[in-house]
Amino acid sequence: MTVNSTAERWTAALEKVYLVPEEYRTGYFDRAAALDLLRCGEEVLDRLVAAGLPSTGEPGDERYDRYDLFNLALASGSAESVPEKAIAYALRWMNQGPESWTAELGWSFAITVECPTGECGEQSSLSHARMLPEAVGGEVHRWDVSPAAARQGEDGRLTLDGAGPLHFEAELSTRGRLMPLRSPVLRGIVDDFMSAGYRWVRVPERLQWDHPRLLAAGVAPCISASLFLAEEFTRAGYQAFARRGWLLGILDLAHSWVEVVDDDGVVKPVDPIAAWLSEYADRPHPELAKAAIGSWLNRQLPAALPADGLMATHSCRGRAVEPRRTTVIRRSSTPVKGPA
């Protein structure tokens, strides 16, 4: 493929991408990092900038928003970018059968929350939401926190007063349960949402809270979708809660879905984004998208947090600052009992 035809494909993709609004945009990625992520070549990147890809800095020393780059890569269809390859690899579990979505799975978690500048003073604190594997039939088997001064409050958050970093590790298990969504009212609301033509994108968490703005733009990331559906379910007379958590084993670990009390009295998760993500998987099982609407999958790990809550927080010298969070999640062959 020639440079011109490659550039045309990428610029056509750019025209379809929802770009992060300026007030939410952060230039984390320099030019080298952008080229490594997109793998489109220097000349194509220059054409993308000329065509409207937002950047800051001087020519040759630009910086780009990581969400803009990720969404552009997925829209490109190049099959060469890092996000395309990574998400296809991370979703490989979706081609397995229903029995694999309910079996007990073991996981090893390691999360670090720290100040992005490393210059905290005495009036500082760090916190992170608590995991709730027991909500879906799982269990925490081992739990280690450092430093020892960190405490777990009544709200379930793990908090450290001081500069940090806050670090915790856990061995835990998850399970799934296949259940149909019985209510025709709930199914109708979900069907209307999923057929409305929205596109999944990744954008900053705080922007996702403004779900009317994003839905009006034709995009529906997981938090926005969950908040909208929870409102619709509640308006229809059902008890619903938009939940924050993780979808384990995928590129974007943090996730959200809706938990609603169905006509049979059972609380069931509705996760349209998991259904949409199956489109990026290689040969996804034909029942996976259906199972995501009403069933607990063993890849879902709830947190003690609403969808519009912050997974991690940081107060730096008395001022709220977005912390740096590193999350490493790996499969473990067998959940191992240990000190909790």
Coordinates of C-alpha atoms in Angstrom, one line a residue:
M1 CA 0.0 0.0 0.0
T2 CA 1.4 3.4 -1.0
V3 CA 1.9 6.2 1.5
N4 CA -0.9 8.2 -0.2
S5 CA -3.4 5.4 0.1
T6 CA -2.4 4.7 3.7
A7 CA -2.7 8.4 4.6
E8 CA -6.1 8.5 2.9
R9 CA -7.3 5.5 5.0
W10 CA -6.0 7.1 8.2
T11 CA -7.5 10.6 7.5
A12 CA -10.8 9.0 6.6
A13 CA -10.7 7.2 10.0
L14 CA -9.9 10.6 11.7
E15 CA -13.1 12.1 10.2
K16 CA -15.2 9.5 12.1
V17 CA -13.4 9.6 15.4
Y18 CA -14.8 11.4 18.4
L19 CA -12.0 13.7 19.6
V20 CA -11.7 14.5 23.2
P21 CA -12.9 18.1 23.9
E22 CA -10.1 20.5 24.6
E23 CA -11.0 21.0 28.3
Y24 CA -10.5 17.3 28.9
R25 CA -7.6 16.7 26.6
T26 CA -4.1 15.9 28.1
G27 CA -1.0 15.7 26.0
Y28 CA 0.7 12.6 27.6
F29 CA 2.1 11.1 24.4
D30 CA 5.0 12.7 22.6
R31 CA 5.7 12.2 18.9
A32 CA 7.8 9.0 19.3
A33 CA 5.2 7.4 21.6
A34 CA 2.4 8.3 19.1
L35 CA 4.3 6.8 16.2
D36 CA 5.0 3.7 18.3
L37 CA 1.3 3.4 19.1
L38 CA -0.2 4.1 15.7
R39 CA 2.6 2.5 13.6
C40 CA 1.4 4.7 10.7
G41 CA 4.7 6.3 9.8
E42 CA 6.1 9.8 10.0
E43 CA 4.5 11.2 6.9
V44 CA 1.1 9.8 7.7
L45 CA 1.2 11.3 11.2
D46 CA 2.1 14.7 9.7
R47 CA -0.9 14.4 7.4
L48 CA -3.1 13.5 10.3
V49 CA -2.0 16.6 12.3
A50 CA -2.7 18.7 9.2
A51 CA -6.1 17.1 8.9
G52 CA -7.1 18.0 12.4
L53 CA -5.6 15.5 14.9
P54 CA -5.2 17.7 18.0
S55 CA -1.7 18.2 19.3
T56 CA 0.2 20.7 21.3
G57 CA 3.8 21.8 21.1
E58 CA 6.1 22.8 18.2
P59 CA 6.2 20.9 15.0
G60 CA 8.4 17.8 15.5
D61 CA 7.9 18.0 19.2
E62 CA 4.1 17.6 19.4
R63 CA 2.1 15.9 22.2
Y64 CA -1.1 14.0 21.8
D65 CA -4.0 12.8 23.9
R66 CA -3.8 9.1 24.5
Y67 CA -7.6 8.6 24.1
D68 CA -7.5 10.4 20.7
L69 CA -4.7 8.1 19.6
F70 CA -6.5 4.9 20.9
N71 CA -9.8 5.7 19.2
L72 CA -8.1 6.7 16.0
A73 CA -6.1 3.4 15.9
L74 CA -9.3 1.3 16.4
A75 CA -11.1 3.2 13.7
S76 CA -8.2 2.9 11.2
G77 CA -8.6 -0.8 10.4
S78 CA -4.9 -0.9 9.8
A79 CA -4.5 -4.2 11.7
E80 CA -1.0 -2.9 12.6
S81 CA -1.5 -0.4 15.5
V82 CA -0.8 -1.4 19.0
P83 CA -4.4 -0.9 20.2
E84 CA -5.8 -3.1 17.5
K85 CA -3.4 -5.9 18.2
A86 CA -3.7 -5.6 22.0
I87 CA -7.5 -5.6 22.1
A88 CA -7.8 -8.6 19.8
Y89 CA -5.3 -10.5 22.0
A90 CA -7.0 -9.4 25.3
L91 CA -10.5 -10.5 24.0
R92 CA -9.4 -14.0 22.9
W93 CA -11.4 -15.5 25.8
M94 CA -14.6 -14.4 24.0
N95 CA -14.3 -17.2 21.4
Q96 CA -14.7 -19.8 24.1
G97 CA -18.0 -21.4 25.1
P98 CA -20.5 -20.5 27.8
E99 CA -19.0 -23.0 30.3
S100 CA -15.8 -20.9 30.3
W101 CA -17.7 -17.8 31.3
T102 CA -19.0 -19.3 34.6
A103 CA -16.1 -21.4 35.8
E104 CA -14.2 -20.3 38.9
L105 CA -11.1 -18.2 37.8
G106 CA -8.2 -17.2 40.0
W107 CA -6.7 -13.7 39.6
S108 CA -3.6 -11.9 41.0
F109 CA -4.0 -8.2 41.5
A110 CA -1.4 -5.5 42.1
I111 CA -2.4 -1.8 42.2
T112 CA -0.3 1.2 43.0
V113 CA -1.7 4.7 43.5
E114 CA 0.8 7.6 43.7
C115 CA 1.2 11.3 43.2
P116 CA 1.9 12.1 39.5
T117 CA 4.6 14.6 40.5
G118 CA 6.1 12.9 43.5
E119 CA 6.2 16.2 45.4
C120 CA 3.5 15.7 48.0
G121 CA 3.6 17.5 51.3
E122 CA 2.1 16.6 54.7
Q123 CA -1.5 17.5 53.7
S124 CA -1.8 14.6 51.3
S125 CA -3.8 11.4 51.0
L126 CA -4.4 8.6 48.5
S127 CA -7.4 6.2 48.2
H128 CA -8.7 3.4 46.1
A129 CA -12.1 1.7 45.9
R130 CA -12.5 -1.8 47.4
M131 CA -13.1 -4.9 45.3
L132 CA -16.3 -6.9 45.8
P133 CA -15.7 -10.4 44.3
E134 CA -18.1 -11.8 46.9
A135 CA -20.9 -9.9 45.2
V136 CA -20.7 -12.4 42.3
G137 CA -19.8 -15.6 44.2
G138 CA -16.1 -15.0 44.3
E139 CA -13.7 -14.5 47.2
V140 CA -10.6 -12.7 48.3
H141 CA -8.0 -15.3 49.3
R142 CA -5.0 -13.1 50.1
W143 CA -4.8 -9.4 50.8
D144 CA -1.6 -7.3 51.4
V145 CA -1.4 -3.6 51.8
S146 CA 1.5 -1.2 52.2
P147 CA 2.3 0.9 54.0
A148 CA 0.8 -0.5 57.1
A149 CA -0.7 2.9 58.0
A150 CA -3.3 2.5 55.2
R151 CA -6.8 1.9 56.5
Q152 CA -10.1 0.7 55.1
G153 CA -13.0 3.0 55.9
E154 CA -16.7 2.4 56.3
D155 CA -17.3 3.3 52.7
G156 CA -15.0 0.5 51.7
R157 CA -12.3 2.7 50.3
L158 CA -8.6 2.0 51.2
T159 CA -7.1 5.3 52.3
L160 CA -3.6 6.4 53.2
D161 CA -2.9 9.7 54.9
G162 CA 0.4 10.9 53.6
A163 CA 2.5 11.1 50.5
G164 CA 2.4 7.4 49.6
P165 CA 2.6 5.6 47.3
L166 CA -0.3 3.3 48.3
H167 CA 0.1 -0.2 47.2
F168 CA -2.0 -3.3 47.6
E169 CA -2.0 -6.9 46.3
A170 CA -4.6 -9.6 46.3
E171 CA -5.3 -13.1 45.2
L172 CA -9.0 -13.6 44.5
S173 CA -11.5 -15.7 42.6
T174 CA -14.5 -14.8 40.4
R175 CA -17.4 -16.9 39.1
G176 CA -20.1 -16.4 36.6
R177 CA -23.8 -17.3 36.3
L178 CA -25.8 -17.4 33.1
M179 CA -29.2 -15.8 33.5
P180 CA -31.7 -14.4 31.0
L181 CA -33.1 -10.8 31.3
R182 CA -36.8 -11.7 31.7
S183 CA -38.5 -8.3 31.8
P184 CA -39.8 -7.3 28.3
V185 CA -39.7 -3.7 29.5
L186 CA -36.0 -3.9 30.4
R187 CA -35.2 -5.9 27.2
G188 CA -37.0 -3.2 25.2
I189 CA -34.9 -0.4 26.7
V190 CA -31.7 -2.3 26.1
D191 CA -32.7 -3.2 22.5
D192 CA -33.5 0.5 21.8
F193 CA -30.1 1.6 23.2
M194 CA -28.1 -1.0 21.3
S195 CA -29.8 -0.3 18.0
A196 CA -29.4 3.5 18.3
G197 CA -26.1 3.5 16.4
Y198 CA -23.8 4.6 19.3
R199 CA -20.1 3.8 19.0
W200 CA -17.9 2.7 21.8
V201 CA -14.9 5.0 22.5
R202 CA -12.5 5.6 25.3
V203 CA -12.5 9.0 26.9
P204 CA -11.6 10.5 30.3
E205 CA -13.7 9.3 33.2
R206 CA -15.0 12.8 34.2
L207 CA -16.1 13.4 30.6
Q208 CA -18.0 10.1 30.6
W209 CA -20.1 11.4 33.6
D210 CA -21.6 13.9 31.1
H211 CA -23.5 11.2 29.3
P212 CA -26.1 13.5 27.6
R213 CA -23.2 15.2 25.8
L214 CA -21.6 12.0 24.6
L215 CA -24.8 10.3 23.6
A216 CA -25.7 13.4 21.6
A217 CA -22.4 13.0 19.8
G218 CA -23.2 9.4 18.9
V219 CA -20.7 7.8 21.3
A220 CA -21.3 5.6 24.4
P221 CA -18.3 4.6 26.6
C222 CA -19.1 2.2 29.4
I223 CA -19.7 4.8 32.2
S224 CA -22.0 6.9 30.0
A225 CA -23.9 3.9 28.8
S226 CA -24.4 2.6 32.4
L227 CA -25.6 6.0 33.8
F228 CA -28.0 6.4 30.9
L229 CA -29.5 2.9 31.2
A230 CA -29.7 3.1 35.0
E231 CA -31.8 6.3 34.5
E232 CA -34.0 4.6 31.9
F233 CA -34.6 1.5 34.1
T234 CA -35.4 3.6 37.1
R235 CA -37.8 5.8 35.1
A236 CA -39.5 2.5 34.0
G237 CA -40.0 1.6 37.7
Y238 CA -37.1 -0.8 38.3
Q239 CA -34.4 -0.6 40.9
A240 CA -31.1 0.0 39.1
F241 CA -27.5 0.9 40.1
A242 CA -24.7 1.9 37.7
R243 CA -21.7 0.0 39.0
R244 CA -17.9 0.6 38.6
G245 CA -15.6 -2.3 38.5
W246 CA -13.3 -4.2 36.1
L247 CA -13.8 -6.4 33.1
L248 CA -10.8 -8.7 33.6
G249 CA -8.5 -9.8 30.9
I250 CA -9.1 -6.8 28.5
L251 CA -7.1 -3.8 27.5
D252 CA -9.2 -1.3 29.4
L253 CA -9.4 -2.9 32.9
A254 CA -11.7 -0.4 34.6
H255 CA -15.3 -0.9 33.5
S256 CA -18.9 -0.1 34.3
W257 CA -22.3 -1.8 33.9
V258 CA -25.8 -1.6 35.3
E259 CA -27.2 -3.9 38.0
V260 CA -31.0 -4.1 37.9
V261 CA -33.7 -6.1 39.7
D262 CA -35.4 -8.2 37.1
D263 CA -39.1 -9.3 37.2
D264 CA -38.0 -12.5 38.9
G265 CA -36.5 -10.5 41.8
V266 CA -32.9 -11.3 40.9
V267 CA -30.3 -8.6 40.5
K268 CA -28.7 -9.0 37.0
P269 CA -26.0 -7.0 35.2
V270 CA -26.7 -5.4 31.9
D271 CA -23.4 -4.8 30.1
P272 CA -23.9 -3.6 26.5
I273 CA -20.3 -2.5 26.1
A274 CA -19.1 -6.1 26.7
A275 CA -21.5 -7.1 23.9
W276 CA -20.0 -4.4 21.6
L277 CA -16.5 -5.3 22.5
S278 CA -17.1 -8.8 21.2
E279 CA -17.0 -7.2 17.7
Y280 CA -13.3 -6.6 18.2
A281 CA -12.6 -10.3 19.1
D282 CA -11.4 -12.9 16.7
R283 CA -14.3 -15.3 16.1
P284 CA -16.4 -14.4 19.2
H285 CA -18.8 -17.1 20.5
P286 CA -22.3 -16.3 19.0
E287 CA -23.9 -16.4 22.5
L288 CA -21.4 -14.0 24.2
A289 CA -23.2 -10.8 23.3
K290 CA -26.5 -12.2 24.5
A291 CA -25.0 -13.4 27.8
A292 CA -23.7 -9.9 28.5
I293 CA -27.3 -8.8 29.0
G294 CA -28.4 -10.4 32.2
S295 CA -25.6 -12.8 33.1
W296 CA -22.7 -12.5 35.5
L297 CA -19.5 -13.3 33.6
N298 CA -16.5 -14.5 35.6
R299 CA -14.6 -11.7 33.9
Q300 CA -16.7 -9.1 35.8
L301 CA -15.3 -7.9 39.1
P302 CA -17.4 -5.3 40.9
A303 CA -16.0 -2.5 43.0
A304 CA -17.7 -0.7 46.0
L305 CA -18.3 2.3 43.8
P306 CA -21.0 3.8 41.6
A307 CA -20.2 4.3 37.9
D308 CA -19.7 8.0 38.3
G309 CA -17.3 7.6 41.2
L310 CA -13.5 7.8 41.1
M311 CA -11.7 4.5 41.4
A312 CA -8.6 6.3 42.8
T313 CA -8.3 9.7 44.4
H314 CA -5.4 11.9 45.5
S315 CA -5.3 15.0 47.6
C316 CA -1.9 16.8 47.1
R317 CA -1.1 19.6 49.6
G318 CA -4.9 19.9 50.2
R319 CA -5.8 20.1 46.5
A320 CA -7.5 17.3 44.5
V321 CA -5.2 15.9 41.8
E322 CA -5.7 13.0 39.5
P323 CA -3.3 10.3 40.8
R324 CA -1.1 8.0 38.7
R325 CA -2.5 4.5 39.0
T326 CA -0.8 1.3 37.9
T327 CA -2.9 -1.8 37.7
V328 CA -1.5 -5.3 37.0
I329 CA -4.0 -8.2 36.8
R330 CA -2.9 -11.7 35.9
R331 CA -4.7 -15.0 35.8
S332 CA -3.5 -17.4 38.5
S333 CA -4.1 -21.2 38.0
T334 CA -5.7 -21.9 41.4
P335 CA -6.9 -19.4 44.0
V336 CA -4.6 -19.8 47.0
K337 CA -5.8 -19.4 50.5
G338 CA -3.7 -17.1 52.7
P339 CA -4.0 -14.3 55.3
A340 CA -6.8 -11.9 54.5

